[in-house]
Amino acid sequence: MTQQDIAEHIQDVMNRYTAGGLYEQMGISPRVIELGDEVCDSLKERFALFDKTAQANQLKVIGAMQKNRISAEHFNGSTGYGYNDAGRDDLEKVYADTFHTQDALVRAQITCGTHALSLALGANLRPGDEMVSISGKPYDTLEEVIGIRPSRGSLAEYGITYSQVELKEDGSFDFDAIQKALKPNTRLAAIQRSKGYLTRPSLSVEQIAEAISFVKELRPDIIVMVDNCYGEFVDVVEPSDFGADMTVGSLIKNPGGGLAPMGGYIAGTEECVENCAVRLTSPGLGREVGASLQVNRSLYQGLFLAPTVTAGALKGAVFAANLFERFGYRCIPDANERRNDIIQAIEFGCADGLKRFCEGIQAAAPVDSYVTPEPWAMPGYDSDVIMAAGAFIQGSSIELSADGPLHEPYAAYFQGGLTWEHARFGILKAFQKLCDAGLINGI
Ligand SMILES: *Cc1c(COP(=O)(O)O)cnc(C)c1O
């Protein structure tokens, strides 16, 4: 090829790209490409806001790493008992400084978000204590942790009682009911930031801050724990900035930035975090043990990327809401609502719509794109569930993923995308699948 041939070839590729050529090759029709461009153009201001948040959070994370003098040695892992693992120990300091807490426990041995929450509760409650959830029904997997559904090893088996205060109709805290629910033996109040698989709105950090100070003013002795799953870096502040004793989450969601291969974190007061450390390993051993093997680098680098990855996921969520709402599908949050987490629910009203959506997300994945997701009877659910995930890390939901139970209102819950570009492609692919099935009216 001559230089001119090369230049022409490049121009040709660029033209095809800007005209949607590459999208077309990837199975998106010209009309859908055009719609996607329109929606993107209408979202410039909102996207700029997400970028601004990412900028602030990026500096927060870098500042925490610099303050703790992170160096190449921190990426060396440990084996066996894991004594003197500076990488592991200083990562916990970096988390504490990022979340503005006294301390943090960030471990590969915390297997997932449910485990982190279970640990936080089990480590800080004693027989005879009561915990109260003040944001209504907690996430499904916590039902067995608490013993709402009887389960082996639940808190209930250890004589820890549970009560629940519903959110008000509009999704806000019911302060009168919270006050009434606090008993002399109430030891811990739990708040869940994200809606999980419910259709209530997710709570903002401001709302959570108000609830924390309400509880603390009445009863400074009560520990407040916030389930922060999917909320990290969505805002420039976290619940831990407003007096939460423990802020808890999963590393295969936002704070792992897609690179953390496993793990969970608990950021909070020295007292609460120390209780978690001795509970995770053993009394007397606490945080001194726990080999990090080779994961330190991924946990650092993932945290470093987390602010921008989260911003990309937020763009994807808002893009989807704006695209699908245009064609009459109910979106939660809706197209214009403020975001408090990265989850987007879309109600399809029929099984076929939900299935097509998941097929599209799957077909756009970098991994396992050739498989077709099928509904199946998952343990713990009362109807079949369909899931789409083509992830580098098993079950990672900071990567583009979608799922939903096959019953009314046939809602897909989707989240993630390690890059906005992938999220956009996945959503267009899903939209295309619905178009092809005749489920998009007026296109
Ligand atoms: C994901 C999630 C959890 C924990 O789930 P794991 O799958 O165990 O990591 C807990 N609470 C909420 C709100 C979540 O979104």
XYZ file of C-alpha atoms and ligand atoms in Angstrom:
458
model
C 0.000 0.000 0.000
C 1.166 3.496 -0.762
C 0.914 6.225 1.791
C -2.091 7.557 -0.058
C -3.770 4.139 -0.032
C -3.268 3.952 3.707
C -4.669 7.449 4.217
C -7.674 6.601 2.067
C -8.209 3.371 3.891
C -8.142 5.150 7.239
C -10.555 7.776 5.951
C -12.802 5.019 4.667
C -12.864 3.292 8.056
C -13.521 6.625 9.795
C -16.364 7.391 7.416
C -17.923 4.044 7.934
C -17.576 4.517 11.665
C -19.065 7.992 11.809
C -21.829 6.876 9.494
C -22.408 4.022 11.860
C -20.606 1.601 9.589
C -18.944 -0.321 12.359
C -22.176 -0.422 14.324
C -23.902 -1.768 11.257
C -21.326 -4.505 10.913
C -22.071 -5.343 14.529
C -25.766 -5.768 13.789
C -27.269 -2.368 14.551
C -29.616 -0.904 11.931
C -29.152 2.646 10.592
C -32.364 3.847 12.241
C -31.290 2.556 15.662
C -27.840 4.105 15.238
C -29.483 7.398 14.422
C -31.747 7.170 17.459
C -28.751 6.386 19.640
C -26.946 9.473 18.350
C -29.997 11.631 19.030
C -30.308 10.391 22.578
C -26.583 10.916 23.196
C -26.756 14.467 21.895
C -29.584 15.251 24.282
C -27.566 14.013 27.263
C -24.417 16.123 26.971
C -25.088 18.170 30.094
C -25.865 15.190 32.259
C -22.813 13.342 31.036
C -20.682 16.373 31.867
C -21.984 16.167 35.418
C -20.950 12.506 35.692
C -17.500 13.441 34.379
C -17.236 16.146 37.010
C -18.069 13.682 39.767
C -15.530 11.240 38.342
C -12.908 13.982 38.333
C -13.487 14.730 42.024
C -13.478 11.058 42.972
C -10.389 10.377 40.897
C -8.501 13.006 42.887
C -9.876 11.601 46.127
C -8.490 8.145 45.305
C -5.137 9.431 44.047
C -4.839 11.615 47.137
C -5.428 8.603 49.379
C -2.808 6.574 47.523
C -0.244 9.376 47.679
C -0.869 10.016 51.359
C -0.115 6.368 52.082
C 2.999 6.411 49.896
C 1.906 3.522 47.722
C 4.847 2.040 45.852
C 5.651 -0.959 43.673
C 6.395 -3.056 46.783
C 2.744 -2.860 47.713
C 1.903 -5.086 44.786
C 3.912 -8.002 46.164
C 1.501 -10.443 47.689
C 1.882 -12.734 50.635
C 1.289 -16.449 51.121
C 0.564 -18.714 54.064
C -0.451 -16.731 57.141
C 0.041 -13.490 55.316
C 2.036 -11.755 58.061
C 3.529 -8.342 57.281
C 1.597 -7.832 54.074
C 2.143 -4.111 53.607
C 0.203 -4.086 50.328
C -2.886 -5.486 52.006
C -2.573 -3.344 55.131
C -1.952 -0.089 53.282
C -4.797 -0.762 50.857
C -7.026 -0.720 53.920
C -5.593 2.680 54.847
C -6.257 3.892 51.298
C -9.878 2.761 51.574
C -10.191 4.441 54.978
C -8.844 7.687 53.531
C -11.066 7.451 50.457
C -14.170 6.891 52.566
C -12.966 9.290 55.281
C -13.231 6.709 58.029
C -10.953 5.787 60.916
C -10.348 2.335 59.527
C -11.297 -0.220 56.858
C -11.159 -3.942 56.272
C -10.629 -4.817 52.586
C -9.970 -8.468 51.996
C -9.927 -11.143 49.351
C -11.253 -13.438 52.103
C -14.493 -11.457 52.136
C -16.133 -13.481 49.389
C -18.875 -11.120 48.198
C -21.158 -8.291 49.233
C -23.486 -10.527 51.205
C -20.515 -11.885 53.138
C -19.266 -8.370 53.917
C -22.691 -7.383 55.246
C -23.092 -10.633 57.156
C -19.651 -10.094 58.680
C -20.418 -6.503 59.668
C -23.627 -7.591 61.380
C -22.375 -10.787 62.991
C -19.229 -9.108 64.282
C -20.995 -6.224 65.965
C -24.145 -7.790 67.366
C -24.381 -9.962 70.455
C -27.123 -12.281 71.759
C -30.038 -10.222 73.047
C -29.325 -7.318 70.706
C -31.826 -6.157 68.133
C -31.085 -4.830 64.677
C -33.524 -2.631 62.833
C -33.622 -2.057 59.102
C -34.885 1.492 58.645
C -35.042 1.373 54.842
C -37.611 -1.415 54.555
C -36.951 -4.921 53.339
C -33.238 -5.571 52.921
C -31.595 -7.192 49.890
C -32.830 -10.742 49.247
C -29.686 -12.547 50.342
C -29.778 -10.808 53.725
C -33.068 -12.477 54.586
C -31.207 -15.666 55.405
C -28.336 -13.816 57.067
C -30.741 -12.145 59.475
C -33.129 -15.081 59.742
C -36.166 -13.347 58.225
C -36.302 -16.599 56.295
C -35.191 -19.289 58.727
C -31.712 -20.421 57.818
C -28.848 -22.346 59.333
C -26.406 -20.032 61.068
C -28.607 -16.929 60.865
C -28.396 -14.100 63.398
C -31.770 -15.289 64.711
C -30.145 -18.586 65.743
C -27.762 -16.565 67.905
C -30.609 -14.799 69.686
C -30.374 -11.548 67.734
C -33.786 -10.122 66.957
C -34.856 -8.080 63.957
C -37.344 -5.377 63.192
C -38.085 -3.382 60.086
C -39.352 0.110 59.387
C -40.869 0.608 55.946
C -39.986 3.597 53.831
C -42.849 5.993 53.200
C -44.946 5.828 50.042
C -42.616 8.290 48.285
C -39.545 6.251 49.215
C -38.303 8.576 51.971
C -37.476 7.635 55.576
C -40.369 7.436 58.035
C -38.805 9.275 60.965
C -41.780 8.864 63.334
C -41.823 5.131 62.760
C -38.043 4.915 63.169
C -38.252 6.679 66.538
C -40.960 4.257 67.679
C -38.984 1.230 66.519
C -35.904 1.984 68.640
C -35.961 -0.222 71.727
C -33.570 -0.294 74.688
C -31.830 -3.322 73.172
C -31.639 -1.903 69.636
C -27.945 -2.043 68.868
C -27.715 -1.510 65.123
C -29.668 0.335 62.459
C -29.205 -0.780 58.861
C -29.763 1.359 55.787
C -29.650 0.107 52.191
C -28.687 2.786 49.679
C -29.627 0.970 46.494
C -33.048 -0.405 45.704
C -31.705 -3.850 44.856
C -34.503 -5.811 43.182
C -37.244 -3.517 44.432
C -38.852 -0.689 42.531
C -38.485 1.881 45.296
C -36.157 4.789 44.532
C -32.567 4.382 45.673
C -31.640 6.664 48.554
C -29.429 9.697 48.097
C -26.444 10.320 50.345
C -28.256 13.414 51.680
C -31.270 11.346 52.700
C -29.009 8.777 54.342
C -27.087 11.537 56.129
C -30.335 12.875 57.561
C -31.376 9.434 58.784
C -27.982 8.779 60.374
C -28.072 12.028 62.302
C -31.688 11.402 63.354
C -30.782 8.004 64.837
C -27.550 9.289 66.402
C -29.269 12.241 68.060
C -31.805 9.967 69.676
C -29.400 7.167 70.437
C -25.658 7.767 70.029
C -25.050 4.180 71.195
C -26.678 2.661 68.100
C -24.337 1.510 65.326
C -25.459 2.646 61.883
C -24.495 0.367 59.011
C -25.029 1.316 55.371
C -25.222 -1.234 52.574
C -23.428 0.870 49.958
C -23.546 -1.705 47.127
C -23.692 -0.039 43.685
C -23.499 3.415 45.275
C -19.748 3.979 45.500
C -18.465 6.978 43.521
C -21.900 7.830 42.137
C -21.665 10.985 44.214
C -18.713 13.001 45.506
C -19.622 12.002 49.059
C -20.357 8.620 50.619
C -22.532 7.674 53.606
C -19.289 7.333 55.573
C -18.844 11.116 55.289
C -21.930 11.552 57.446
C -21.269 9.394 60.463
C -22.138 5.886 59.299
C -20.260 3.534 61.636
C -19.880 0.991 58.857
C -20.155 1.440 55.084
C -20.131 -1.891 53.327
C -19.847 -3.145 49.766
C -18.543 -5.601 47.204
C -15.344 -5.329 45.188
C -16.921 -6.939 42.131
C -19.164 -3.897 41.941
C -18.142 -0.211 41.737
C -15.052 0.072 43.969
C -13.249 -2.855 42.331
C -13.268 -0.965 39.043
C -13.700 -4.243 37.146
C -10.187 -5.400 37.997
C -10.731 -6.753 41.510
C -11.210 -10.503 41.031
C -13.112 -10.857 44.330
C -13.509 -9.303 47.730
C -15.484 -6.955 49.910
C -14.866 -3.927 52.090
C -16.087 -2.486 55.365
C -15.051 1.128 56.045
C -15.883 2.544 59.442
C -14.935 3.245 63.024
C -11.915 1.548 64.585
C -14.156 -0.258 67.022
C -16.550 -1.706 64.434
C -13.825 -2.593 61.911
C -11.724 -4.304 64.573
C -14.762 -6.384 65.541
C -15.079 -7.391 61.892
C -11.396 -8.313 61.638
C -11.455 -10.708 64.583
C -14.680 -12.192 63.365
C -13.377 -12.684 59.800
C -10.265 -14.559 60.900
C -10.135 -15.399 64.584
C -10.094 -13.733 67.990
C -6.465 -13.011 68.775
C -5.422 -13.101 65.124
C -7.636 -10.424 63.624
C -6.222 -8.529 60.698
C -2.654 -9.809 61.147
C -3.430 -12.863 59.009
C -4.941 -13.362 55.578
C -2.644 -13.950 52.621
C -3.331 -11.662 49.696
C -1.672 -13.984 47.168
C -1.447 -11.949 43.969
C -4.480 -9.699 44.215
C -3.071 -6.499 45.739
C -2.228 -4.885 42.425
C -5.702 -5.542 41.003
C -7.376 -4.130 44.087
C -5.298 -0.946 43.938
C -5.590 -0.517 40.206
C -9.294 -1.312 40.308
C -9.891 1.326 42.965
C -7.899 3.767 40.872
C -10.178 3.102 37.863
C -13.414 2.907 39.862
C -14.436 6.594 39.608
C -14.336 6.635 35.787
C -15.770 3.134 35.446
C -18.683 4.189 37.649
C -19.208 7.312 35.532
C -19.322 5.131 32.394
C -21.903 2.854 33.997
C -24.004 5.882 34.949
C -23.925 7.157 31.378
C -25.101 3.759 30.174
C -27.960 3.717 32.668
C -29.164 7.196 31.730
C -28.764 6.471 28.022
C -30.919 3.354 28.329
C -33.625 5.133 30.327
C -33.810 7.882 27.732
C -33.915 5.492 24.798
C -36.497 3.046 26.141
C -38.722 5.637 27.782
C -39.107 7.327 24.398
C -40.855 4.197 23.176
C -43.185 3.859 26.117
C -41.292 1.532 28.426
C -41.377 2.501 32.092
C -37.875 3.074 33.436
C -36.831 3.236 37.077
C -35.205 5.660 37.683
C -36.883 7.567 34.862
C -35.042 9.381 32.080
C -34.532 12.590 34.041
C -34.232 11.488 37.635
C -31.113 12.030 39.660
C -28.934 8.926 40.090
C -28.059 7.429 43.443
C -26.689 4.123 42.179
C -25.802 2.499 38.846
C -28.843 0.220 38.542
C -31.410 0.782 35.823
C -34.698 -1.092 35.756
C -36.798 -1.255 32.585
C -40.262 -2.792 32.665
C -41.118 -4.737 29.515
C -44.550 -6.004 30.522
C -43.992 -9.307 28.695
C -41.580 -12.203 28.963
C -40.462 -11.826 25.372
C -39.318 -8.230 25.905
C -37.269 -9.147 28.953
C -35.699 -12.089 27.118
C -34.831 -10.054 24.040
C -33.244 -7.359 26.158
C -31.037 -9.888 27.938
C -30.147 -11.531 24.620
C -28.951 -8.171 23.325
C -26.797 -7.459 26.364
C -25.283 -10.938 26.060
C -24.669 -10.593 22.328
C -22.732 -7.361 22.930
C -20.361 -8.902 25.484
C -16.634 -9.362 24.934
C -16.865 -12.820 26.560
C -19.498 -15.525 25.909
C -21.237 -13.380 23.307
C -22.322 -16.467 21.373
C -24.466 -18.006 24.112
C -28.188 -17.367 24.454
C -29.373 -16.670 27.986
C -32.247 -18.915 29.065
C -34.545 -18.456 32.076
C -33.935 -20.984 34.872
C -35.173 -21.761 38.357
C -32.555 -20.107 40.563
C -32.427 -21.145 44.221
C -34.163 -18.609 46.431
C -36.447 -17.182 43.756
C -40.100 -18.034 43.309
C -40.076 -17.755 39.514
C -37.577 -18.366 36.729
C -34.830 -15.794 36.347
C -32.990 -14.796 33.194
C -29.457 -13.431 33.346
C -27.122 -11.939 30.798
C -23.452 -11.622 31.599
C -20.387 -11.922 29.484
C -17.874 -10.950 32.094
C -14.151 -11.275 32.711
C -14.879 -11.817 36.409
C -17.587 -14.340 37.260
C -20.786 -12.611 38.356
C -19.175 -9.186 38.240
C -21.950 -6.652 38.016
C -19.781 -3.618 37.417
C -19.373 -5.259 34.024
C -22.345 -4.873 31.681
C -24.951 -7.312 32.936
C -28.709 -7.706 33.151
C -31.174 -9.962 34.861
C -34.784 -10.178 35.824
C -37.418 -12.537 37.211
C -39.985 -13.833 34.723
C -43.069 -12.391 36.303
C -44.979 -9.102 36.125
C -43.863 -6.455 35.376
C -41.098 -8.340 33.513
C -38.454 -5.835 34.528
C -34.837 -6.103 33.491
C -32.384 -4.817 36.070
C -29.235 -3.888 34.376
C -26.031 -2.224 35.397
C -22.420 -1.705 34.616
C -20.228 -1.566 31.615
C -16.510 -1.163 32.197
C -16.579 1.491 29.507
C -19.374 3.796 28.399
C -18.662 2.717 24.828
C -19.471 -0.877 25.687
C -22.571 0.082 27.656
C -23.821 2.106 24.692
C -23.224 -0.745 22.286
C -24.938 -3.245 24.605
C -27.998 -1.068 25.009
C -28.285 -0.471 21.268
C -27.944 -4.198 20.672
C -30.693 -4.898 23.206
C -32.893 -2.232 21.638
C -32.259 -3.746 18.206
C -33.351 -7.174 19.459
C -36.641 -5.674 20.634
C -37.073 -3.904 17.302
C -36.476 -7.137 15.411
C -39.110 -8.844 17.555
C -41.623 -6.097 16.734
C -41.659 -4.847 20.315
C -40.755 -1.224 19.621
C -43.762 0.746 18.444
C -43.473 3.874 16.348
C -39.906 3.446 15.201
C -25.179 -6.856 45.252
C -25.820 -6.421 46.517
C -25.553 -7.053 47.735
C -24.595 -8.192 47.874
O -24.689 -9.117 46.895
P -23.519 -10.149 46.513
O -24.056 -10.756 45.296
O -23.407 -11.093 47.645
O -22.246 -9.405 46.308
C -26.184 -6.560 48.847
N -27.005 -5.505 48.795
C -27.277 -4.874 47.644
C -28.195 -3.707 47.637
C -26.684 -5.301 46.476
O -26.953 -4.661 45.342
